[in-house]
mmCIF file of C-alpha atoms in Angstrom:
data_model
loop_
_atom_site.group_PDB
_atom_site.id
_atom_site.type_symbol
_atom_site.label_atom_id
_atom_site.label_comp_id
_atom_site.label_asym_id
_atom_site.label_seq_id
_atom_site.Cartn_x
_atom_site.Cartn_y
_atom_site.Cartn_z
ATOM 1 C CA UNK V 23 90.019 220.212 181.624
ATOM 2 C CA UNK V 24 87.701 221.948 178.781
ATOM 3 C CA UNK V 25 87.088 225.587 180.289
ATOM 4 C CA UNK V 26 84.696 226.025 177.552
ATOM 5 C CA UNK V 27 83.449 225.228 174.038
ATOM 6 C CA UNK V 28 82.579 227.906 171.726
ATOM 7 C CA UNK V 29 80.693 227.874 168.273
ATOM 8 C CA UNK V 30 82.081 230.813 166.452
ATOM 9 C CA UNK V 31 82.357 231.425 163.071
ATOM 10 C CA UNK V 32 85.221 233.396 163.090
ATOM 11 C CA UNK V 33 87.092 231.084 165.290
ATOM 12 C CA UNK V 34 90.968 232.364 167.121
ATOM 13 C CA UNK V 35 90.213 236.114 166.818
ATOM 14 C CA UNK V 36 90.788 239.296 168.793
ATOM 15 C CA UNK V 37 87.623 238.750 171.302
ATOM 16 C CA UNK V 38 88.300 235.359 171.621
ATOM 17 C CA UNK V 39 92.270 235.069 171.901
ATOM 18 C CA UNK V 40 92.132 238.007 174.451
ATOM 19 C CA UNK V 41 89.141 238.433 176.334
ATOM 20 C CA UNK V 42 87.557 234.793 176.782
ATOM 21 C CA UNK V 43 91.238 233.491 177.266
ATOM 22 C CA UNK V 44 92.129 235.601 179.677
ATOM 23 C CA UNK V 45 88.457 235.410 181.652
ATOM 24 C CA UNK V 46 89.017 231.457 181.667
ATOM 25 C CA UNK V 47 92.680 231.412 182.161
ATOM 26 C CA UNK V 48 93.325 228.901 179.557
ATOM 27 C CA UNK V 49 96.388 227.548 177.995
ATOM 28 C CA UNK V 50 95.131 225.621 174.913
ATOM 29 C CA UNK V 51 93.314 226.318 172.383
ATOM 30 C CA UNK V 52 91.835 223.613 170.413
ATOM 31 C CA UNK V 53 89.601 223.974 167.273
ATOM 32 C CA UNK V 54 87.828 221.351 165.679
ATOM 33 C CA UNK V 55 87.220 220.778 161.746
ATOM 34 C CA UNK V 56 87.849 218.485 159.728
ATOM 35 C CA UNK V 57 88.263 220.630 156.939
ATOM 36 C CA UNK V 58 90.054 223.209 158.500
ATOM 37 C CA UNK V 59 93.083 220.797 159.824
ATOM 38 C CA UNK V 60 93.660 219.562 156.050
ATOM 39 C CA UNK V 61 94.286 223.128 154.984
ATOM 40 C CA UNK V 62 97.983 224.317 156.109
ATOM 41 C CA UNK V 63 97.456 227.472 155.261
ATOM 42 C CA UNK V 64 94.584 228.018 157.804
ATOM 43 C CA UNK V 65 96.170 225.742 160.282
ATOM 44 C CA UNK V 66 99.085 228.632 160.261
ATOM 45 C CA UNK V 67 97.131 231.354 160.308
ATOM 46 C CA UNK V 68 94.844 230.153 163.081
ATOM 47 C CA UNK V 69 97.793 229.398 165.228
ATOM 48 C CA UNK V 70 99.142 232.772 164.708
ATOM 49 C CA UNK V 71 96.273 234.287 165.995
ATOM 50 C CA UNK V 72 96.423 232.918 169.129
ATOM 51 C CA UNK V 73 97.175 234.704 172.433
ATOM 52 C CA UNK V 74 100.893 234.660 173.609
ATOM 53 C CA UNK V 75 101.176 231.843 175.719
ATOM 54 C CA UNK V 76 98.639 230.010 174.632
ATOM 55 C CA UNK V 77 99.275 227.241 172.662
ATOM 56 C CA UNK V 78 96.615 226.803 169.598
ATOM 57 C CA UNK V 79 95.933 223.216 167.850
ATOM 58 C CA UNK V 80 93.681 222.534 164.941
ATOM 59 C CA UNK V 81 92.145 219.009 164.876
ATOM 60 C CA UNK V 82 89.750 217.047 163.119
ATOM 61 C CA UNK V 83 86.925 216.191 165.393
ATOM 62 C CA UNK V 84 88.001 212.218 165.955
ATOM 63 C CA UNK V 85 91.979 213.579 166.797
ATOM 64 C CA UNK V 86 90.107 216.015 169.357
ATOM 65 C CA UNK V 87 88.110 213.277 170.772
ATOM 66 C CA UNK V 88 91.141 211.609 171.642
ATOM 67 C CA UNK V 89 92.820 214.546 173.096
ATOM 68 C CA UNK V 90 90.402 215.769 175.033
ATOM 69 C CA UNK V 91 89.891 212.562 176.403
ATOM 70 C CA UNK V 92 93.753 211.660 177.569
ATOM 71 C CA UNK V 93 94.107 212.049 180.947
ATOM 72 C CA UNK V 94 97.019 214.466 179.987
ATOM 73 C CA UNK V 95 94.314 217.018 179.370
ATOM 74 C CA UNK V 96 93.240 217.791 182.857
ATOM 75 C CA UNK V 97 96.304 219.446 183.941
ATOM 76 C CA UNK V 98 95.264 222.081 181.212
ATOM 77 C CA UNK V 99 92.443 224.605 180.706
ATOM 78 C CA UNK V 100 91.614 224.539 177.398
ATOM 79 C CA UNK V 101 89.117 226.282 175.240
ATOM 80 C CA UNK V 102 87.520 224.393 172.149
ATOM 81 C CA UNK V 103 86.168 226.009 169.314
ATOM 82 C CA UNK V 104 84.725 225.410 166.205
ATOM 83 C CA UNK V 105 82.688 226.758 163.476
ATOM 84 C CA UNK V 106 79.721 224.514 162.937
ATOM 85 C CA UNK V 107 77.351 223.013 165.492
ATOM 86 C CA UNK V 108 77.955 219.472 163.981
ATOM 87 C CA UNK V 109 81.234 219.224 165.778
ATOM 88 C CA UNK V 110 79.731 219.969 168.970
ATOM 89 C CA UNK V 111 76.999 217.898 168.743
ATOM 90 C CA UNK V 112 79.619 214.968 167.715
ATOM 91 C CA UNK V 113 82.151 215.617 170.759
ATOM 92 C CA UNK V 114 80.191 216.582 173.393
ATOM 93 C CA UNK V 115 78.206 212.680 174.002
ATOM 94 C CA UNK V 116 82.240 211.008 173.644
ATOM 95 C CA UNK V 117 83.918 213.521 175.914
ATOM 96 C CA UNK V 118 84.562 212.420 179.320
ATOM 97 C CA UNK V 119 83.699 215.630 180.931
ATOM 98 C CA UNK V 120 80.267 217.985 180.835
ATOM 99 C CA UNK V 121 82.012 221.438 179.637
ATOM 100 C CA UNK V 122 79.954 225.056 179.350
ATOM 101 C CA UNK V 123 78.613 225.383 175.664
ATOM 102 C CA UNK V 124 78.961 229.147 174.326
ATOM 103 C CA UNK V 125 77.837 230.529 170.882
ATOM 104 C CA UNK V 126 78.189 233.929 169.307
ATOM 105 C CA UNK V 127 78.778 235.516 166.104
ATOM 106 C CA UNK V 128 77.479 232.427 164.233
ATOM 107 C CA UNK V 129 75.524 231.689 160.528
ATOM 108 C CA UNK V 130 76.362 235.042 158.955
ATOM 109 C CA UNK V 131 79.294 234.131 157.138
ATOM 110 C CA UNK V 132 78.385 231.789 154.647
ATOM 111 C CA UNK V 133 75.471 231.210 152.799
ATOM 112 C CA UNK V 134 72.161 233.433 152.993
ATOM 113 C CA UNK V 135 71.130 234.878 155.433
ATOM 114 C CA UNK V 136 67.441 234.481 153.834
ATOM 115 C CA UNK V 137 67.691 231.135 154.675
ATOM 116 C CA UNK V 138 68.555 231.902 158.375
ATOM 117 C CA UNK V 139 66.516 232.820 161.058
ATOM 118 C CA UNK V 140 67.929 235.834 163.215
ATOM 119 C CA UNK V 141 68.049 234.648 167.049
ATOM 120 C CA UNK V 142 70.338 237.633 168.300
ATOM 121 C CA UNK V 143 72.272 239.914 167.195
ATOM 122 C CA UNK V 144 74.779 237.752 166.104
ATOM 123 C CA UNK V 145 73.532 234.788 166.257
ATOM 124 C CA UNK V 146 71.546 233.306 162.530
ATOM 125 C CA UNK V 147 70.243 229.817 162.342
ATOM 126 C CA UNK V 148 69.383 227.496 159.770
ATOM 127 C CA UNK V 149 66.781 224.077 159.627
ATOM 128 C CA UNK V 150 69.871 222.203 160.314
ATOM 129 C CA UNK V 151 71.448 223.823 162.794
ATOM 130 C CA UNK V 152 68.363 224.055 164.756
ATOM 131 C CA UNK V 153 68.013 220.432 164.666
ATOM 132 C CA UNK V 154 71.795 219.596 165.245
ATOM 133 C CA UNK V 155 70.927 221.937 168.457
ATOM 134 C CA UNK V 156 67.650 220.261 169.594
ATOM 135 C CA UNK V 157 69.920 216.939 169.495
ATOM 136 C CA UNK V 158 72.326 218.612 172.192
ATOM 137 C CA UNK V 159 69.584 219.699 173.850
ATOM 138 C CA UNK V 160 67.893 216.667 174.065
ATOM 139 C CA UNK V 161 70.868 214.987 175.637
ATOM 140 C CA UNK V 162 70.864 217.679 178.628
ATOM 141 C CA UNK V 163 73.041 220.645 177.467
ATOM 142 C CA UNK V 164 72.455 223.898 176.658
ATOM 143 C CA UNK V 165 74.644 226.792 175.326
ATOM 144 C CA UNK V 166 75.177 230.292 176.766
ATOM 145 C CA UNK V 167 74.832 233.360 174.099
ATOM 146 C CA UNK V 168 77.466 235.090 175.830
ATOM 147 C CA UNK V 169 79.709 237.289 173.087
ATOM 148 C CA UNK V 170 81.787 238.207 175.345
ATOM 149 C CA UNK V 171 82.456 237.147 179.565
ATOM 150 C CA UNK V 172 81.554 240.918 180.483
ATOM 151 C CA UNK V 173 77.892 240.237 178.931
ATOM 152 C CA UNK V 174 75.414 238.723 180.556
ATOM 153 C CA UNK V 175 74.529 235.183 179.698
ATOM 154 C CA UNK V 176 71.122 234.196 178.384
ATOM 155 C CA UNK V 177 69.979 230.591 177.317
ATOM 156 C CA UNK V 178 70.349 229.783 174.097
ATOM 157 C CA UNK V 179 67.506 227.170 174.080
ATOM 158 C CA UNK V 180 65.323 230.202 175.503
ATOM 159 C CA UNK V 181 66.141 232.200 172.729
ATOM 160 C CA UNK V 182 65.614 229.522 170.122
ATOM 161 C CA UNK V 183 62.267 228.984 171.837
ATOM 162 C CA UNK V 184 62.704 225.619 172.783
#
């Protein structure tokens, strides 16, 4: 079962690895790039970082669709992140399930923040993402901004003004 799915750009990090996993009681942790599971060197490090006894796997997005989708999967609680709103708006319409969509701390790392619009605190969109977003909207989800599970969650459609 998919606790949650996260767009962060900093993906398996302190917050995430001990407060959210802890909050949703997970036992996988499952982030999905493309380009991040060809590079073994971030594969290691990312599966370092995760919290002990949770077990972290780094997929590209069609090897996550599968995953997620074996009926193996819902004996777990698993957390999916990734790092661009692409892979969220290309998982969520195959996925079996209708999982909570989180973002926080996403858009300033990377590129300009001049071409970014500032939605929260930690939060900076560009053109694209906005549209990728408007797609997932469009097909009835919406994410929390929620940086960590102590704050209080607010639509991120709302804040986008859409």
């Amino acid at each position: 079962m998919i606790s949650m799915i996260r767009i962060d750009d900093r993906l398996v990090h302190g917050q995430l690895a001990v407060k959210w996993s802890k909050e949703l009681g997970i036992s996988r942790i499952v982030v999905v790039s493309d380009g991040i599971a060809q590079n073994e060197i971030q594969v290691s490090a990312l599966k370092m970082a995760g919290p002990s006894g949770v077990k972290v796997a780094v997929l590209s997005l069609e090897k996550a669709i599968a995953i997620l989708n074996d009926p193996r999967s819902e004996q777990l609680k698993i957390l999916v992140v990734t790092n661009e709103p692409k892979y969220v708006a290309g998982l969520v319409p195959k996925l079996k399930e209708k999982p909570m969509l989180n973002m926080a701390n996403y858009g300033r790392i990377g590129g300009s923040l001049s071409d970014k619009e500032k939605i929260t605190e930690t939060v900076y969109l560009s053109e694209e993402d906005k549209e990728t977003l408007k797609e997932i909207f469009d097909a009835g989800y919406d994410f929390s901004y929620q940086p960590l599970p102590d704050d209080t969650p607010q639509s991120l459609k709302s804040l986008i003004g859409g």
